[in-house]
Amino acid sequence: MRDTSGTKMSNQRAASPFSRLSFVIAVSASAMLSVVGPTHAAPAKDPLPADIPDYQAALNAVKSTDVHNAVCRFLRTPVPTGDAGGPVQTIPETAEPCQGLPVFTIKDPVALNEITPGFVAGTAKPLPTEAIKLTQLVSSLSTTVNGRNATVMLAPTQGGGWHLAAVRDGDSDATYAGKATLGTLVFSEPQIRGWYQLKLTTVEPLNDQARQGLGGQASVSLTDYQKLVKARYADKLPGSEYDTTGYSSGYSLPRTEDDASPSALLLAGGSSAALALAGAAVVLRRRRRASTH
């Protein structure tokens, strides 16, 4: 379980991400939940992100020259090979990082929702508004660049808005996060890279890791899912060894072929960026640290 305290928004803004959760309940049970705090509507072509606070700021970030250049630098650097504990490779600063690369744009960001510490600990009720929270926004590229795609990760900025947290190889996060539909919610169990769809209070797996996480079941109730994650992570919450070492958890399911492939991550922050080979658990740890900047 990742500690996201460093990326929490103000109390007023923290309630806004749950408006879509409220709508999920309203569609199925005709019960509207109150939503606190201002939100900014997304373009008319995509109404779902209207539930993301300061969405216009997120759009401005992914369309900015700085973020575009960061992605270009990332794509210019070959994915390192070797052990995850190998040396960090520095990405050189260049005046025109996108020169010579195919033209690409960054898609509009979508919500990356994750299970909450309270839900894992069993102290929060098995309700959508208490089980899931918005932690980051993710965007993929409009096209592959020299055979590669990338995910742009935005973290909430203290006081409002969004900033670049990281760029990582591949586009699976954005692909799964984008599967949310009217009346449903998609969320991640980051410790196992599992992705799920929540339909009112029914949890369904979207990938192999999630199916393994549910023990091969096609669906479970949110209550039963809470029992599963509590058994897996309740002893790895903040204050535990997981928290002090920075790892997302000490638990993992058997790795699939896709999950075992090399993964590269560019960390945003400071005057330079670093590219590191990492397995899933280490990627999550580094992403957590990046989100606190």
PDB file of C-alpha atoms in Angstrom:
ATOM      1  CA  MET A   1       0.000   0.000   0.000  1.00  0.00           C
ATOM      2  CA  ARG A   2       1.460   3.310  -0.963  1.00  0.00           C
ATOM      3  CA  ASP A   3       1.431   6.288   1.378  1.00  0.00           C
ATOM      4  CA  THR A   4      -0.009   9.169  -0.586  1.00  0.00           C
ATOM      5  CA  SER A   5      -0.012  11.686   2.254  1.00  0.00           C
ATOM      6  CA  GLY A   6       2.572  13.769   0.434  1.00  0.00           C
ATOM      7  CA  THR A   7       0.240  14.296  -2.480  1.00  0.00           C
ATOM      8  CA  LYS A   8      -3.004  15.019  -0.642  1.00  0.00           C
ATOM      9  CA  MET A   9      -4.971  17.987  -1.772  1.00  0.00           C
ATOM     10  CA  SER A  10      -6.675  20.386   0.615  1.00  0.00           C
ATOM     11  CA  ASN A  11      -9.685  19.027   2.489  1.00  0.00           C
ATOM     12  CA  GLN A  12     -12.018  20.840   0.172  1.00  0.00           C
ATOM     13  CA  ARG A  13     -10.446  19.459  -2.993  1.00  0.00           C
ATOM     14  CA  ALA A  14     -10.036  15.961  -1.626  1.00  0.00           C
ATOM     15  CA  ALA A  15     -13.789  15.442  -1.639  1.00  0.00           C
ATOM     16  CA  SER A  16     -14.189  16.259  -5.326  1.00  0.00           C
ATOM     17  CA  PRO A  17     -12.757  13.032  -6.786  1.00  0.00           C
ATOM     18  CA  PHE A  18     -15.591  11.118  -5.135  1.00  0.00           C
ATOM     19  CA  SER A  19     -18.274  12.826  -7.221  1.00  0.00           C
ATOM     20  CA  ARG A  20     -17.981  10.104  -9.853  1.00  0.00           C
ATOM     21  CA  LEU A  21     -18.208   7.492  -7.108  1.00  0.00           C
ATOM     22  CA  SER A  22     -21.368   9.222  -5.949  1.00  0.00           C
ATOM     23  CA  PHE A  23     -22.725   9.106  -9.474  1.00  0.00           C
ATOM     24  CA  VAL A  24     -22.035   5.382  -9.701  1.00  0.00           C
ATOM     25  CA  ILE A  25     -24.265   4.909  -6.681  1.00  0.00           C
ATOM     26  CA  ALA A  26     -26.851   7.358  -7.968  1.00  0.00           C
ATOM     27  CA  VAL A  27     -27.219   5.564 -11.302  1.00  0.00           C
ATOM     28  CA  SER A  28     -27.858   2.227  -9.665  1.00  0.00           C
ATOM     29  CA  ALA A  29     -29.664   3.233  -6.488  1.00  0.00           C
ATOM     30  CA  SER A  30     -31.067   6.718  -7.222  1.00  0.00           C
ATOM     31  CA  ALA A  31     -29.265   8.155  -4.211  1.00  0.00           C
ATOM     32  CA  MET A  32     -27.153  11.236  -4.811  1.00  0.00           C
ATOM     33  CA  LEU A  33     -24.185  11.844  -2.491  1.00  0.00           C
ATOM     34  CA  SER A  34     -23.099  15.382  -1.788  1.00  0.00           C
ATOM     35  CA  VAL A  35     -19.870  16.647  -3.321  1.00  0.00           C
ATOM     36  CA  VAL A  36     -17.795  19.397  -1.795  1.00  0.00           C
ATOM     37  CA  GLY A  37     -15.445  21.724  -3.576  1.00  0.00           C
ATOM     38  CA  PRO A  38     -15.159  23.299  -7.031  1.00  0.00           C
ATOM     39  CA  THR A  39     -14.366  21.275 -10.132  1.00  0.00           C
ATOM     40  CA  HIS A  40     -13.536  22.360 -13.646  1.00  0.00           C
ATOM     41  CA  ALA A  41     -15.428  20.837 -16.517  1.00  0.00           C
ATOM     42  CA  ALA A  42     -13.549  18.919 -19.150  1.00  0.00           C
ATOM     43  CA  PRO A  43     -14.123  19.554 -22.848  1.00  0.00           C
ATOM     44  CA  ALA A  44     -17.600  18.590 -24.019  1.00  0.00           C
ATOM     45  CA  LYS A  45     -16.229  15.640 -25.991  1.00  0.00           C
ATOM     46  CA  ASP A  46     -15.355  13.827 -22.777  1.00  0.00           C
ATOM     47  CA  PRO A  47     -17.680  14.503 -19.828  1.00  0.00           C
ATOM     48  CA  LEU A  48     -16.195  11.938 -17.425  1.00  0.00           C
ATOM     49  CA  PRO A  49     -13.110  13.973 -16.377  1.00  0.00           C
ATOM     50  CA  ALA A  50     -15.441  16.742 -15.169  1.00  0.00           C
ATOM     51  CA  ASP A  51     -15.271  14.950 -11.819  1.00  0.00           C
ATOM     52  CA  ILE A  52     -11.523  15.558 -11.579  1.00  0.00           C
ATOM     53  CA  PRO A  53     -10.672  18.705  -9.597  1.00  0.00           C
ATOM     54  CA  ASP A  54      -8.755  21.395 -11.488  1.00  0.00           C
ATOM     55  CA  TYR A  55      -9.056  19.393 -14.681  1.00  0.00           C
ATOM     56  CA  GLN A  56      -8.186  22.388 -16.827  1.00  0.00           C
ATOM     57  CA  ALA A  57      -4.871  22.622 -14.990  1.00  0.00           C
ATOM     58  CA  ALA A  58      -4.241  18.961 -15.816  1.00  0.00           C
ATOM     59  CA  LEU A  59      -5.013  19.625 -19.478  1.00  0.00           C
ATOM     60  CA  ASN A  60      -2.669  22.602 -19.466  1.00  0.00           C
ATOM     61  CA  ALA A  61       0.078  20.444 -17.965  1.00  0.00           C
ATOM     62  CA  VAL A  62      -0.059  17.646 -20.533  1.00  0.00           C
ATOM     63  CA  LYS A  63      -0.257  20.158 -23.390  1.00  0.00           C
ATOM     64  CA  SER A  64       2.677  22.205 -22.099  1.00  0.00           C
ATOM     65  CA  THR A  65       6.039  22.397 -23.836  1.00  0.00           C
ATOM     66  CA  ASP A  66       7.877  21.363 -20.668  1.00  0.00           C
ATOM     67  CA  VAL A  67       5.981  18.088 -20.330  1.00  0.00           C
ATOM     68  CA  HIS A  68       6.226  17.372 -24.058  1.00  0.00           C
ATOM     69  CA  ASN A  69       9.987  17.904 -23.924  1.00  0.00           C
ATOM     70  CA  ALA A  70      10.269  15.641 -20.875  1.00  0.00           C
ATOM     71  CA  VAL A  71       8.540  12.869 -22.813  1.00  0.00           C
ATOM     72  CA  CYS A  72      10.870  13.420 -25.771  1.00  0.00           C
ATOM     73  CA  ARG A  73      13.920  13.093 -23.522  1.00  0.00           C
ATOM     74  CA  PHE A  74      12.452   9.924 -22.091  1.00  0.00           C
ATOM     75  CA  LEU A  75      11.825   8.441 -25.531  1.00  0.00           C
ATOM     76  CA  ARG A  76      15.313   9.376 -26.739  1.00  0.00           C
ATOM     77  CA  THR A  77      16.911   7.312 -23.990  1.00  0.00           C
ATOM     78  CA  PRO A  78      16.994   3.547 -24.655  1.00  0.00           C
ATOM     79  CA  VAL A  79      15.321   1.323 -22.074  1.00  0.00           C
ATOM     80  CA  PRO A  80      18.178   0.063 -19.886  1.00  0.00           C
ATOM     81  CA  THR A  81      18.778  -3.648 -19.644  1.00  0.00           C
ATOM     82  CA  GLY A  82      20.035  -5.704 -16.752  1.00  0.00           C
ATOM     83  CA  ASP A  83      19.140  -6.045 -13.091  1.00  0.00           C
ATOM     84  CA  ALA A  84      16.678  -3.662 -11.411  1.00  0.00           C
ATOM     85  CA  GLY A  85      19.361  -2.807  -8.879  1.00  0.00           C
ATOM     86  CA  GLY A  86      21.742  -1.550 -11.547  1.00  0.00           C
ATOM     87  CA  PRO A  87      23.034   2.011 -11.883  1.00  0.00           C
ATOM     88  CA  VAL A  88      20.654   4.863 -12.669  1.00  0.00           C
ATOM     89  CA  GLN A  89      21.056   6.273 -16.155  1.00  0.00           C
ATOM     90  CA  THR A  90      21.016  10.058 -16.469  1.00  0.00           C
ATOM     91  CA  ILE A  91      18.996  11.610 -19.275  1.00  0.00           C
ATOM     92  CA  PRO A  92      21.014  14.406 -20.851  1.00  0.00           C
ATOM     93  CA  GLU A  93      19.546  17.887 -21.135  1.00  0.00           C
ATOM     94  CA  THR A  94      19.255  18.997 -24.771  1.00  0.00           C
ATOM     95  CA  ALA A  95      18.134  22.287 -26.282  1.00  0.00           C
ATOM     96  CA  GLU A  96      15.653  20.643 -28.684  1.00  0.00           C
ATOM     97  CA  PRO A  97      14.788  17.234 -27.222  1.00  0.00           C
ATOM     98  CA  CYS A  98      11.995  16.543 -29.726  1.00  0.00           C
ATOM     99  CA  GLN A  99      14.033  17.261 -32.835  1.00  0.00           C
ATOM    100  CA  GLY A 100      14.064  14.274 -35.191  1.00  0.00           C
ATOM    101  CA  LEU A 101      11.356  12.371 -33.324  1.00  0.00           C
ATOM    102  CA  PRO A 102       7.990  11.568 -34.948  1.00  0.00           C
ATOM    103  CA  VAL A 103       5.271  14.076 -34.119  1.00  0.00           C
ATOM    104  CA  PHE A 104       3.035  13.052 -31.228  1.00  0.00           C
ATOM    105  CA  THR A 105       0.616  14.592 -28.772  1.00  0.00           C
ATOM    106  CA  ILE A 106      -0.305  13.604 -25.224  1.00  0.00           C
ATOM    107  CA  LYS A 107      -3.886  12.473 -24.722  1.00  0.00           C
ATOM    108  CA  ASP A 108      -6.214  14.068 -22.193  1.00  0.00           C
ATOM    109  CA  PRO A 109      -5.499  12.694 -18.708  1.00  0.00           C
ATOM    110  CA  VAL A 110      -7.762  10.195 -16.953  1.00  0.00           C
ATOM    111  CA  ALA A 111      -8.142   9.355 -13.275  1.00  0.00           C
ATOM    112  CA  LEU A 112      -5.921   6.786 -11.608  1.00  0.00           C
ATOM    113  CA  ASN A 113      -7.914   5.538  -8.622  1.00  0.00           C
ATOM    114  CA  GLU A 114      -6.504   3.239  -5.953  1.00  0.00           C
ATOM    115  CA  ILE A 115      -7.730   1.436  -2.846  1.00  0.00           C
ATOM    116  CA  THR A 116      -7.483   3.467   0.362  1.00  0.00           C
ATOM    117  CA  PRO A 117      -5.459   2.616   3.495  1.00  0.00           C
ATOM    118  CA  GLY A 118      -8.641   2.643   5.583  1.00  0.00           C
ATOM    119  CA  PHE A 119     -10.305   0.151   3.265  1.00  0.00           C
ATOM    120  CA  VAL A 120      -7.286  -2.149   3.484  1.00  0.00           C
ATOM    121  CA  ALA A 121      -7.099  -1.832   7.257  1.00  0.00           C
ATOM    122  CA  GLY A 122     -10.790  -2.654   7.583  1.00  0.00           C
ATOM    123  CA  THR A 123     -11.570   0.619   9.347  1.00  0.00           C
ATOM    124  CA  ALA A 124     -13.426   2.068   6.345  1.00  0.00           C
ATOM    125  CA  LYS A 125     -16.777   0.687   5.284  1.00  0.00           C
ATOM    126  CA  PRO A 126     -16.952  -1.300   2.012  1.00  0.00           C
ATOM    127  CA  LEU A 127     -18.518   1.610   0.149  1.00  0.00           C
ATOM    128  CA  PRO A 128     -17.175   3.103  -3.093  1.00  0.00           C
ATOM    129  CA  THR A 129     -16.636   6.511  -1.504  1.00  0.00           C
ATOM    130  CA  GLU A 130     -14.510   5.020   1.267  1.00  0.00           C
ATOM    131  CA  ALA A 131     -12.793   2.194  -0.601  1.00  0.00           C
ATOM    132  CA  ILE A 132     -11.382   4.124  -3.569  1.00  0.00           C
ATOM    133  CA  LYS A 133      -9.637   7.457  -3.968  1.00  0.00           C
ATOM    134  CA  LEU A 134      -8.090   9.481  -6.778  1.00  0.00           C
ATOM    135  CA  THR A 135      -4.301   9.504  -6.422  1.00  0.00           C
ATOM    136  CA  GLN A 136      -2.891  10.590  -9.797  1.00  0.00           C
ATOM    137  CA  LEU A 137      -3.828  11.305 -13.394  1.00  0.00           C
ATOM    138  CA  VAL A 138      -2.362   9.368 -16.311  1.00  0.00           C
ATOM    139  CA  SER A 139      -2.079  10.086 -20.031  1.00  0.00           C
ATOM    140  CA  SER A 140      -0.717   8.083 -22.931  1.00  0.00           C
ATOM    141  CA  LEU A 141       0.596   9.241 -26.294  1.00  0.00           C
ATOM    142  CA  SER A 142      -1.446   9.702 -29.448  1.00  0.00           C
ATOM    143  CA  THR A 143       0.866   7.324 -31.322  1.00  0.00           C
ATOM    144  CA  THR A 144       3.876   5.144 -30.762  1.00  0.00           C
ATOM    145  CA  VAL A 145       7.241   6.830 -31.183  1.00  0.00           C
ATOM    146  CA  ASN A 146       9.924   4.620 -32.682  1.00  0.00           C
ATOM    147  CA  GLY A 147       7.945   1.615 -31.510  1.00  0.00           C
ATOM    148  CA  ARG A 148       7.499   2.869 -27.946  1.00  0.00           C
ATOM    149  CA  ASN A 149       4.660   4.374 -25.991  1.00  0.00           C
ATOM    150  CA  ALA A 150       4.785   6.165 -22.683  1.00  0.00           C
ATOM    151  CA  THR A 151       2.556   7.142 -19.792  1.00  0.00           C
ATOM    152  CA  VAL A 152       2.632  10.652 -18.376  1.00  0.00           C
ATOM    153  CA  MET A 153       1.786  10.712 -14.679  1.00  0.00           C
ATOM    154  CA  LEU A 154       0.472  13.852 -12.975  1.00  0.00           C
ATOM    155  CA  ALA A 155       0.333  14.394  -9.215  1.00  0.00           C
ATOM    156  CA  PRO A 156      -1.814  16.975  -7.404  1.00  0.00           C
ATOM    157  CA  THR A 157       0.007  20.163  -6.487  1.00  0.00           C
ATOM    158  CA  GLN A 158      -0.340  21.484  -2.970  1.00  0.00           C
ATOM    159  CA  GLY A 159      -2.815  24.335  -3.072  1.00  0.00           C
ATOM    160  CA  GLY A 160      -4.447  23.153  -6.294  1.00  0.00           C
ATOM    161  CA  GLY A 161      -3.550  22.105  -9.787  1.00  0.00           C
ATOM    162  CA  TRP A 162      -1.431  19.268 -11.174  1.00  0.00           C
ATOM    163  CA  HIS A 163       2.234  18.773 -12.020  1.00  0.00           C
ATOM    164  CA  LEU A 164       4.366  16.194 -13.816  1.00  0.00           C
ATOM    165  CA  ALA A 165       5.338  13.409 -11.425  1.00  0.00           C
ATOM    166  CA  ALA A 166       6.872  10.861 -13.792  1.00  0.00           C
ATOM    167  CA  VAL A 167       6.978   9.374 -17.261  1.00  0.00           C
ATOM    168  CA  ARG A 168       7.040   5.603 -17.579  1.00  0.00           C
ATOM    169  CA  ASP A 169       7.397   3.134 -20.407  1.00  0.00           C
ATOM    170  CA  GLY A 170       4.233   1.584 -21.831  1.00  0.00           C
ATOM    171  CA  ASP A 171       0.631   2.722 -21.710  1.00  0.00           C
ATOM    172  CA  SER A 172      -1.137   0.037 -19.667  1.00  0.00           C
ATOM    173  CA  ASP A 173      -2.006   2.367 -16.769  1.00  0.00           C
ATOM    174  CA  ALA A 174      -3.736   4.869 -19.038  1.00  0.00           C
ATOM    175  CA  THR A 175      -5.395   2.094 -21.054  1.00  0.00           C
ATOM    176  CA  TYR A 176      -6.961   0.455 -18.003  1.00  0.00           C
ATOM    177  CA  ALA A 177      -7.828   3.734 -16.295  1.00  0.00           C
ATOM    178  CA  GLY A 178      -9.607   4.808 -19.481  1.00  0.00           C
ATOM    179  CA  LYS A 179     -11.996   1.842 -19.307  1.00  0.00           C
ATOM    180  CA  ALA A 180     -14.252   3.644 -16.830  1.00  0.00           C
ATOM    181  CA  THR A 181     -17.748   4.090 -18.252  1.00  0.00           C
ATOM    182  CA  LEU A 182     -20.912   5.868 -17.246  1.00  0.00           C
ATOM    183  CA  GLY A 183     -21.994   4.244 -13.993  1.00  0.00           C
ATOM    184  CA  THR A 184     -18.737   2.333 -13.386  1.00  0.00           C
ATOM    185  CA  LEU A 185     -15.370   3.080 -11.812  1.00  0.00           C
ATOM    186  CA  VAL A 186     -11.952   1.626 -12.587  1.00  0.00           C
ATOM    187  CA  PHE A 187      -9.332   1.326  -9.858  1.00  0.00           C
ATOM    188  CA  SER A 188      -5.953  -0.220  -9.238  1.00  0.00           C
ATOM    189  CA  GLU A 189      -4.502  -2.476  -6.573  1.00  0.00           C
ATOM    190  CA  PRO A 190      -0.968  -1.189  -7.179  1.00  0.00           C
ATOM    191  CA  GLN A 191       0.815  -3.804  -5.084  1.00  0.00           C
ATOM    192  CA  ILE A 192       0.077  -6.488  -7.691  1.00  0.00           C
ATOM    193  CA  ARG A 193      -0.550  -4.228 -10.697  1.00  0.00           C
ATOM    194  CA  GLY A 194      -4.147  -5.405 -10.629  1.00  0.00           C
ATOM    195  CA  TRP A 195      -6.906  -3.437 -12.359  1.00  0.00           C
ATOM    196  CA  TYR A 196     -10.583  -3.768 -11.494  1.00  0.00           C
ATOM    197  CA  GLN A 197     -13.940  -2.341 -12.500  1.00  0.00           C
ATOM    198  CA  LEU A 198     -16.413  -1.406  -9.788  1.00  0.00           C
ATOM    199  CA  LYS A 199     -20.116  -1.623 -10.624  1.00  0.00           C
ATOM    200  CA  LEU A 200     -21.975  -0.253  -7.615  1.00  0.00           C
ATOM    201  CA  THR A 201     -20.568  -2.726  -5.034  1.00  0.00           C
ATOM    202  CA  THR A 202     -19.403  -5.512  -7.364  1.00  0.00           C
ATOM    203  CA  VAL A 203     -15.709  -5.832  -8.190  1.00  0.00           C
ATOM    204  CA  GLU A 204     -14.684  -7.407 -11.512  1.00  0.00           C
ATOM    205  CA  PRO A 205     -11.089  -8.042 -12.693  1.00  0.00           C
ATOM    206  CA  LEU A 206      -9.727  -6.379 -15.821  1.00  0.00           C
ATOM    207  CA  ASN A 207      -6.340  -8.094 -16.111  1.00  0.00           C
ATOM    208  CA  ASP A 208      -4.605 -11.340 -15.176  1.00  0.00           C
ATOM    209  CA  GLN A 209      -3.111  -9.924 -11.984  1.00  0.00           C
ATOM    210  CA  ALA A 210      -6.557  -8.882 -10.795  1.00  0.00           C
ATOM    211  CA  ARG A 211      -8.018 -12.272 -11.667  1.00  0.00           C
ATOM    212  CA  GLN A 212      -5.308 -13.899  -9.580  1.00  0.00           C
ATOM    213  CA  GLY A 213      -6.016 -11.408  -6.826  1.00  0.00           C
ATOM    214  CA  LEU A 214      -9.641 -12.573  -6.747  1.00  0.00           C
ATOM    215  CA  GLY A 215      -8.610 -16.201  -6.719  1.00  0.00           C
ATOM    216  CA  GLY A 216      -9.867 -16.767 -10.246  1.00  0.00           C
ATOM    217  CA  GLN A 217     -13.399 -15.566  -9.490  1.00  0.00           C
ATOM    218  CA  ALA A 218     -15.245 -13.606 -12.178  1.00  0.00           C
ATOM    219  CA  SER A 219     -16.478 -11.100  -9.591  1.00  0.00           C
ATOM    220  CA  VAL A 220     -16.754 -10.548  -5.850  1.00  0.00           C
ATOM    221  CA  SER A 221     -18.634  -8.127  -3.647  1.00  0.00           C
ATOM    222  CA  LEU A 222     -16.788  -5.064  -2.396  1.00  0.00           C
ATOM    223  CA  THR A 223     -17.111  -6.540   1.102  1.00  0.00           C
ATOM    224  CA  ASP A 224     -15.387  -9.764   0.065  1.00  0.00           C
ATOM    225  CA  TYR A 225     -12.733  -7.843  -1.843  1.00  0.00           C
ATOM    226  CA  GLN A 226     -11.993  -5.865   1.313  1.00  0.00           C
ATOM    227  CA  LYS A 227     -11.391  -9.132   3.176  1.00  0.00           C
ATOM    228  CA  LEU A 228      -8.910 -10.204   0.510  1.00  0.00           C
ATOM    229  CA  VAL A 229      -6.835  -7.012   0.552  1.00  0.00           C
ATOM    230  CA  LYS A 230      -6.974  -6.787   4.335  1.00  0.00           C
ATOM    231  CA  ALA A 231      -5.448 -10.255   4.550  1.00  0.00           C
ATOM    232  CA  ARG A 232      -2.761  -9.247   2.048  1.00  0.00           C
ATOM    233  CA  TYR A 233      -1.747  -5.798   3.254  1.00  0.00           C
ATOM    234  CA  ALA A 234      -3.130  -4.899   6.685  1.00  0.00           C
ATOM    235  CA  ASP A 235       0.312  -5.457   8.227  1.00  0.00           C
ATOM    236  CA  LYS A 236       2.011  -3.310   5.585  1.00  0.00           C
ATOM    237  CA  LEU A 237       0.271   0.011   6.196  1.00  0.00           C
ATOM    238  CA  PRO A 238       1.961   3.308   7.234  1.00  0.00           C
ATOM    239  CA  GLY A 239       4.203   2.766  10.237  1.00  0.00           C
ATOM    240  CA  SER A 240       5.090  -0.742   9.121  1.00  0.00           C
ATOM    241  CA  GLU A 241       8.310  -1.852   7.442  1.00  0.00           C
ATOM    242  CA  TYR A 242       6.624  -1.174   4.104  1.00  0.00           C
ATOM    243  CA  ASP A 243       6.200   2.467   5.027  1.00  0.00           C
ATOM    244  CA  THR A 244       9.668   3.038   6.420  1.00  0.00           C
ATOM    245  CA  THR A 245      11.423   1.385   3.479  1.00  0.00           C
ATOM    246  CA  GLY A 246       9.224   2.980   0.804  1.00  0.00           C
ATOM    247  CA  TYR A 247       8.028  -0.235  -0.799  1.00  0.00           C
ATOM    248  CA  SER A 248       4.392  -0.507  -1.823  1.00  0.00           C
ATOM    249  CA  SER A 249       4.125  -3.912  -0.135  1.00  0.00           C
ATOM    250  CA  GLY A 250       5.954  -7.103   0.600  1.00  0.00           C
ATOM    251  CA  TYR A 251       3.274  -9.111  -1.170  1.00  0.00           C
ATOM    252  CA  SER A 252       3.229 -10.196  -4.768  1.00  0.00           C
ATOM    253  CA  LEU A 253       1.445 -12.728  -6.930  1.00  0.00           C
ATOM    254  CA  PRO A 254       3.307 -14.910  -9.428  1.00  0.00           C
ATOM    255  CA  ARG A 255       4.533 -12.634 -12.191  1.00  0.00           C
ATOM    256  CA  THR A 256       3.089 -12.979 -15.653  1.00  0.00           C
ATOM    257  CA  GLU A 257       5.217 -12.774 -18.796  1.00  0.00           C
ATOM    258  CA  ASP A 258       4.083  -9.197 -19.445  1.00  0.00           C
ATOM    259  CA  ASP A 259       4.728  -8.168 -15.853  1.00  0.00           C
ATOM    260  CA  ALA A 260       8.257  -9.578 -15.975  1.00  0.00           C
ATOM    261  CA  SER A 261       9.315  -7.424 -18.924  1.00  0.00           C
ATOM    262  CA  PRO A 262      11.688  -4.486 -18.315  1.00  0.00           C
ATOM    263  CA  SER A 263      10.064  -1.235 -17.277  1.00  0.00           C
ATOM    264  CA  ALA A 264      11.612   2.208 -17.344  1.00  0.00           C
ATOM    265  CA  LEU A 265      10.604   5.240 -15.354  1.00  0.00           C
ATOM    266  CA  LEU A 266      11.600   8.881 -15.650  1.00  0.00           C
ATOM    267  CA  LEU A 267      11.251  10.772 -12.389  1.00  0.00           C
ATOM    268  CA  ALA A 268      10.324  14.417 -12.641  1.00  0.00           C
ATOM    269  CA  GLY A 269      11.806  16.971 -10.299  1.00  0.00           C
ATOM    270  CA  GLY A 270      14.895  19.119 -10.088  1.00  0.00           C
ATOM    271  CA  SER A 271      17.005  20.248 -13.019  1.00  0.00           C
ATOM    272  CA  SER A 272      17.562  16.752 -14.359  1.00  0.00           C
ATOM    273  CA  ALA A 273      15.715  13.438 -14.613  1.00  0.00           C
ATOM    274  CA  ALA A 274      16.753   9.837 -14.090  1.00  0.00           C
ATOM    275  CA  LEU A 275      15.824   6.727 -16.020  1.00  0.00           C
ATOM    276  CA  ALA A 276      15.903   3.482 -14.074  1.00  0.00           C
ATOM    277  CA  LEU A 277      15.123  -0.120 -14.863  1.00  0.00           C
ATOM    278  CA  ALA A 278      12.615  -1.392 -12.337  1.00  0.00           C
ATOM    279  CA  GLY A 279      10.315  -4.277 -11.599  1.00  0.00           C
ATOM    280  CA  ALA A 280       6.673  -3.578 -10.751  1.00  0.00           C
ATOM    281  CA  ALA A 281       7.158  -3.190  -6.988  1.00  0.00           C
ATOM    282  CA  VAL A 282      10.152  -0.876  -7.347  1.00  0.00           C
ATOM    283  CA  VAL A 283       8.373   1.192  -9.990  1.00  0.00           C
ATOM    284  CA  LEU A 284       5.576   1.760  -7.512  1.00  0.00           C
ATOM    285  CA  ARG A 285       8.013   2.708  -4.802  1.00  0.00           C
ATOM    286  CA  ARG A 286       9.751   5.237  -7.044  1.00  0.00           C
ATOM    287  CA  ARG A 287       6.405   6.579  -8.261  1.00  0.00           C
ATOM    288  CA  ARG A 288       5.361   7.128  -4.660  1.00  0.00           C
ATOM    289  CA  ARG A 289       8.485   9.103  -3.898  1.00  0.00           C
ATOM    290  CA  ALA A 290       8.113  11.176  -7.058  1.00  0.00           C
ATOM    291  CA  SER A 291       4.554  12.094  -6.112  1.00  0.00           C
ATOM    292  CA  THR A 292       5.747  13.733  -2.890  1.00  0.00           C
ATOM    293  CA  HIS A 293       7.830  16.331  -4.737  1.00  0.00           C
TER     294      HIS A 293
END
